[in-house]
XYZ file of C-alpha atoms in Angstrom:
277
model
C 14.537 -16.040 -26.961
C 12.061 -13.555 -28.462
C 10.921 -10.108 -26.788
C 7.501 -8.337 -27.071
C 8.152 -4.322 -27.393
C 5.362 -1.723 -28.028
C 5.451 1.579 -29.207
C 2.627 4.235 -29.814
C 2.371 7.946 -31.103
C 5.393 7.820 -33.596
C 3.692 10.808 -35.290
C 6.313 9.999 -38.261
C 5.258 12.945 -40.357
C 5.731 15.645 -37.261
C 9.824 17.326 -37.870
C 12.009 15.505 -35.658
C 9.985 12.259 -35.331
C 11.208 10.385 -38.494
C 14.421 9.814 -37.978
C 13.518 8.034 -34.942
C 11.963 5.383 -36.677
C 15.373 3.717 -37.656
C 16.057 3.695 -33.678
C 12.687 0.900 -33.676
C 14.625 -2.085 -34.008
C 14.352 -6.047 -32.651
C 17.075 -7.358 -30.457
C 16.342 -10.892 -31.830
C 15.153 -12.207 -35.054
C 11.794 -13.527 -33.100
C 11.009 -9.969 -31.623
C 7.242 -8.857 -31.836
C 5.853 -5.398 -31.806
C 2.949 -3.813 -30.965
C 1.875 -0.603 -32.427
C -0.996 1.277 -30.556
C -2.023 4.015 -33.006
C -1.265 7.305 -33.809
C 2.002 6.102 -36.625
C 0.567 9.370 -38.733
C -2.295 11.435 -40.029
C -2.104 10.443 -43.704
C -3.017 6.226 -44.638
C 0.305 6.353 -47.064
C 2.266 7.277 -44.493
C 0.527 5.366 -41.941
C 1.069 1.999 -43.691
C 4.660 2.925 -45.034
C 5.858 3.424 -41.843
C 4.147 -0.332 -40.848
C 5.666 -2.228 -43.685
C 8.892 -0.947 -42.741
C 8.813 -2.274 -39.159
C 6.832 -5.557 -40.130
C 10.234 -5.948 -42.587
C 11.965 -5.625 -39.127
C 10.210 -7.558 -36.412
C 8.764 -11.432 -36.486
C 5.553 -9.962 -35.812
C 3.467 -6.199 -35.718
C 0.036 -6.410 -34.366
C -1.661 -2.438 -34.868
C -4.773 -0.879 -33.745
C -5.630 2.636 -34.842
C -5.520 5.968 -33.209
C -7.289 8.891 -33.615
C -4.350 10.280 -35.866
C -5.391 7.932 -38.323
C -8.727 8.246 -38.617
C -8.876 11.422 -39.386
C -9.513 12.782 -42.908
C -7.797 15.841 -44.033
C -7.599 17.732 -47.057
C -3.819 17.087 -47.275
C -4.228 13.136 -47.295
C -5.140 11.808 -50.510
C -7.457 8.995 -49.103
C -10.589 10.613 -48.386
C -12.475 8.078 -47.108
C -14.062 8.727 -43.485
C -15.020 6.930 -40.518
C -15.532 3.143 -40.660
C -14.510 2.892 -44.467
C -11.250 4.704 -43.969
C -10.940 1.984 -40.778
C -11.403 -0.838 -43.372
C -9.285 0.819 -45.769
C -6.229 0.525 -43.300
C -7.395 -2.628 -42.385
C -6.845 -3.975 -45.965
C -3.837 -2.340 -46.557
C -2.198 -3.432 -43.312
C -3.212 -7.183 -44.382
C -1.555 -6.994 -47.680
C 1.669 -5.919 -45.757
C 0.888 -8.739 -43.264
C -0.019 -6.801 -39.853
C -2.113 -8.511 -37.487
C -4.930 -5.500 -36.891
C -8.585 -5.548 -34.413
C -9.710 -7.927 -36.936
C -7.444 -10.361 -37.821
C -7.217 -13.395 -35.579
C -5.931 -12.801 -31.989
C -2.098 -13.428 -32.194
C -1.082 -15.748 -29.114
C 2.516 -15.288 -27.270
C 4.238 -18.725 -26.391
C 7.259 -17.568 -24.089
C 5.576 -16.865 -21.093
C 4.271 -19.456 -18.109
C 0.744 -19.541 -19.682
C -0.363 -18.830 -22.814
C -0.986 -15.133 -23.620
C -3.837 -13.691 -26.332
C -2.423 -10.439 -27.620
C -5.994 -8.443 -28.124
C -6.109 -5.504 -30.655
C -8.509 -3.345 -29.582
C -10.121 -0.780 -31.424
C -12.446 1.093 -29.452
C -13.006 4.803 -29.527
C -14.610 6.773 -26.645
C -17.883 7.760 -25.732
C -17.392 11.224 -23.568
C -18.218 9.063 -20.388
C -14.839 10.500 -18.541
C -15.735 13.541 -16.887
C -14.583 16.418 -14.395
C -16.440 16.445 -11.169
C -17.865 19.790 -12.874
C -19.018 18.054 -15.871
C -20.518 14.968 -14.112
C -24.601 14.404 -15.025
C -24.445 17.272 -17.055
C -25.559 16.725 -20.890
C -22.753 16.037 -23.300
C -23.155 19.550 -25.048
C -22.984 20.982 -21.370
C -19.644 18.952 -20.551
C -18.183 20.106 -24.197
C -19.571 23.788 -23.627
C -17.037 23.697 -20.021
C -14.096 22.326 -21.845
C -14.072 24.691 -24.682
C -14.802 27.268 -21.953
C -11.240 25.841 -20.784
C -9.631 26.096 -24.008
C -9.819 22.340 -24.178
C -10.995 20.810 -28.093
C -9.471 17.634 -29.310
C -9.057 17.774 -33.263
C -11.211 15.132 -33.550
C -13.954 17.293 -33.379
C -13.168 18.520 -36.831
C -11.382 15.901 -38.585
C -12.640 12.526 -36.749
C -15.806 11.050 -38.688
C -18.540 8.823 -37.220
C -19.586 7.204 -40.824
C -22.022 5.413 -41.294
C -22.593 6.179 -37.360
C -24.682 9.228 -36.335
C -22.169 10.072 -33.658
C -18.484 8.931 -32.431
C -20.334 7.092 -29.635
C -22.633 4.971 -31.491
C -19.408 4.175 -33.029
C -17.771 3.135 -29.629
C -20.509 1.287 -28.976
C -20.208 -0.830 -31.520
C -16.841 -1.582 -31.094
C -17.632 -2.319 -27.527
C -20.001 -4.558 -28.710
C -17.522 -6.103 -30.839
C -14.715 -6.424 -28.811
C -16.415 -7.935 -25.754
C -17.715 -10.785 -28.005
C -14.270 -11.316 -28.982
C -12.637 -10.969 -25.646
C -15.263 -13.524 -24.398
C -14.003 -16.207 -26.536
C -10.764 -15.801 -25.457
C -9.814 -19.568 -24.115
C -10.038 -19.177 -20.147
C -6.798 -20.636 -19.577
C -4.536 -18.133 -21.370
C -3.829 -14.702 -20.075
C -3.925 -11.606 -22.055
C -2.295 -8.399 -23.333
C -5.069 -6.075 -23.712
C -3.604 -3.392 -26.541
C -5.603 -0.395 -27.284
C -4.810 2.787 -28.137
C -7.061 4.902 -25.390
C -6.559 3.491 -22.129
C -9.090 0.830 -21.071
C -9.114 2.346 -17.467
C -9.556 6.121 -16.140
C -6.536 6.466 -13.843
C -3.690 7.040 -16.548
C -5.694 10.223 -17.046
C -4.701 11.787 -13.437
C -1.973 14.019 -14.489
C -3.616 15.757 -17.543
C -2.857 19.421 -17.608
C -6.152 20.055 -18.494
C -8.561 17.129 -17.237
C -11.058 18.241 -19.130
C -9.340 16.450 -22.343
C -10.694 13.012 -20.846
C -13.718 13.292 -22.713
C -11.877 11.947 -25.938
C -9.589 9.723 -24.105
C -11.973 6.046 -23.549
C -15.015 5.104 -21.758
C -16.072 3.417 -18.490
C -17.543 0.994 -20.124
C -14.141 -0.706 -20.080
C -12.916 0.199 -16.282
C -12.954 -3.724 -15.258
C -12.207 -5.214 -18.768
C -8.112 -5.547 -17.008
C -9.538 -7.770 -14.360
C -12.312 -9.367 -16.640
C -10.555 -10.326 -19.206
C -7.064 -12.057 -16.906
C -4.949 -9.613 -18.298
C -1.473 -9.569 -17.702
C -0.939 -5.970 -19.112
C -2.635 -3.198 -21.019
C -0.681 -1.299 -23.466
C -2.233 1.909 -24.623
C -0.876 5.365 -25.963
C -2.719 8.538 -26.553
C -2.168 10.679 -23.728
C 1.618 11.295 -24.576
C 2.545 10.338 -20.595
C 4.635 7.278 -20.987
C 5.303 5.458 -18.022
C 4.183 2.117 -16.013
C 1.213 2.065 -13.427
C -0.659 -0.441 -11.938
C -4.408 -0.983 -11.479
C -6.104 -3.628 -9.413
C -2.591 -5.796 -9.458
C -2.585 -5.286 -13.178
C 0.435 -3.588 -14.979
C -0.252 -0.469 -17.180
C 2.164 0.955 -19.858
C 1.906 3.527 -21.918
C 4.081 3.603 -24.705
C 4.211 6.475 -26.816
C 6.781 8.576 -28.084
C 4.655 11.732 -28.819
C 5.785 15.101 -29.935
C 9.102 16.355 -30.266
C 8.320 19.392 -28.126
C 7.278 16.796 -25.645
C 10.145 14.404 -25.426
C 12.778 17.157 -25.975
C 12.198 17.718 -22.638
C 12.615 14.571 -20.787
C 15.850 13.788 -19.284
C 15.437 10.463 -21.177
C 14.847 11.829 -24.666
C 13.205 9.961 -27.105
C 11.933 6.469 -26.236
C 11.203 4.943 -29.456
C 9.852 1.554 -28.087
C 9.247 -0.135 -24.748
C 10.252 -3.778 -24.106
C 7.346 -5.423 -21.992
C 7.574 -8.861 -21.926
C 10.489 -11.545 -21.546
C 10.476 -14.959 -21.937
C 9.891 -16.730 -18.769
């Protein structure tokens, strides 16, 4: 019987995180995967690295990450904000992985039905520091540069056509609610985004002020709301298994080498988090 794995944060084009991709492998021939952003910087790279593990596994469902949305002067697709999105949205179809806007992928093996969302939904600067809290957005960004705290988004992440990065959230919110809500009421789901959907994974950041860039609480009760099952994310580089409001958590990224060097575990290319009942 077929497993669901996840993985997130390959970072493929950092030194010491390629090889790792031959170690993301199915254990059956019906094994799925799901891929919650951050594969690599550059859209060739990006969509190499998914056609090799779509050759691999039954099925690869993949929502963005920051990583690739950003538009650098070393990447030869220029494109920015929601074209360079529909860019890798093409690109992934013609290599035939399920993405935010393909049709919701549904997994058989379990005691009910389960819709496998993609969910591509950005952040709005809406998690804050008790510091930070009611202050205006260039107040809250003012104290987290003040703690040496700047995503690279701010300089490589574009909003086009939006006028900021959370008009642009707000539109996916809009989005993805609409198709959350027409999920059929008697299937479950696996919520799959690449920021977590709910604030508490963000407890042991180093420096909490990083938040900001990490998802919104406009979806705090979307785990409950929408019957998930569990909500697979990445981003933060913390991998582990939580629980919110009875719901399972897992974050599945492999992150840096600097990072997982240092984990008695090593590398963790993948996470299996589903069996067949």
């Amino acid at each position: 019987m077929p497993h669901l794995f996840a993985t997130s944060d390959l970072h493929v084009t950092h030194e010491g995180n390629g090889p790792i991709l031959d170690d993301v492998v199915p254990e059956t021939p019906g094994d799925w995967l799901l891929v919650a952003g951050d594969v690599a910087e550059r859209a060739e790279a990006t969509i190499a690295t998914l056609k090799t593990l779509r050759e691999r596994f039954a099925k690869v469902v993949w929502v963005p990450g920051n990583h690739e949305l950003w538009t650098t002067k070393t990447d030869e697709c220029q494109l920015r904000g929601q074209a360079r999105y529909e860019y890798l949205v093409e690109q992934c179809r013609e290599i035939d992985v399920l993405t935010p806007e393909d049709e919701f992928p549904v997994w058989p093996h379990g005691r009910r039905p389960l819709t496998i969302a993609p969910l591509f939904l950005l952040y709005d600067y809406s998690w804050r520091t008790p510091e930070a809290e009611g202050r205006s957005l260039e107040e809250a960004l003012s104290q987290a540069r003040a703690a040496g705290v700047v995503c690279t988004d701010e300089y490589f992440l574009y909003p086009d056509p939006y006028p900021s990065r959370q008009a642009w959230c707000e539109d996916r919110l809009k989005i993805s609610t609409e198709r959350l809500d027409a999920v059929p009421e008697d299937h479950g789901t696996i919520l799959m985004s690449h920021w977590p959907l709910h604030r508490h994974p963000t407890a042991p950041l180093y420096w909490p002020e990083f938040a900001l860039w990490c998802g919104t609480t406009k979806t705090e009760d979307w785990h409950v709301r929408y019957r998930a099952e569990i909500a697979v994310y990445g981003h933060l580089h913390i991998p582990r298994t939580t629980e919110a409001d009875g719901v399972r958590f897992e974050e599945v990224s492999l992150g840096y080498p600097r990072e997982w060097r240092k984990r008695a575990r090593g590398a963790v290319p993948m996470r299996r988090i589903l069996w067949p009942s």
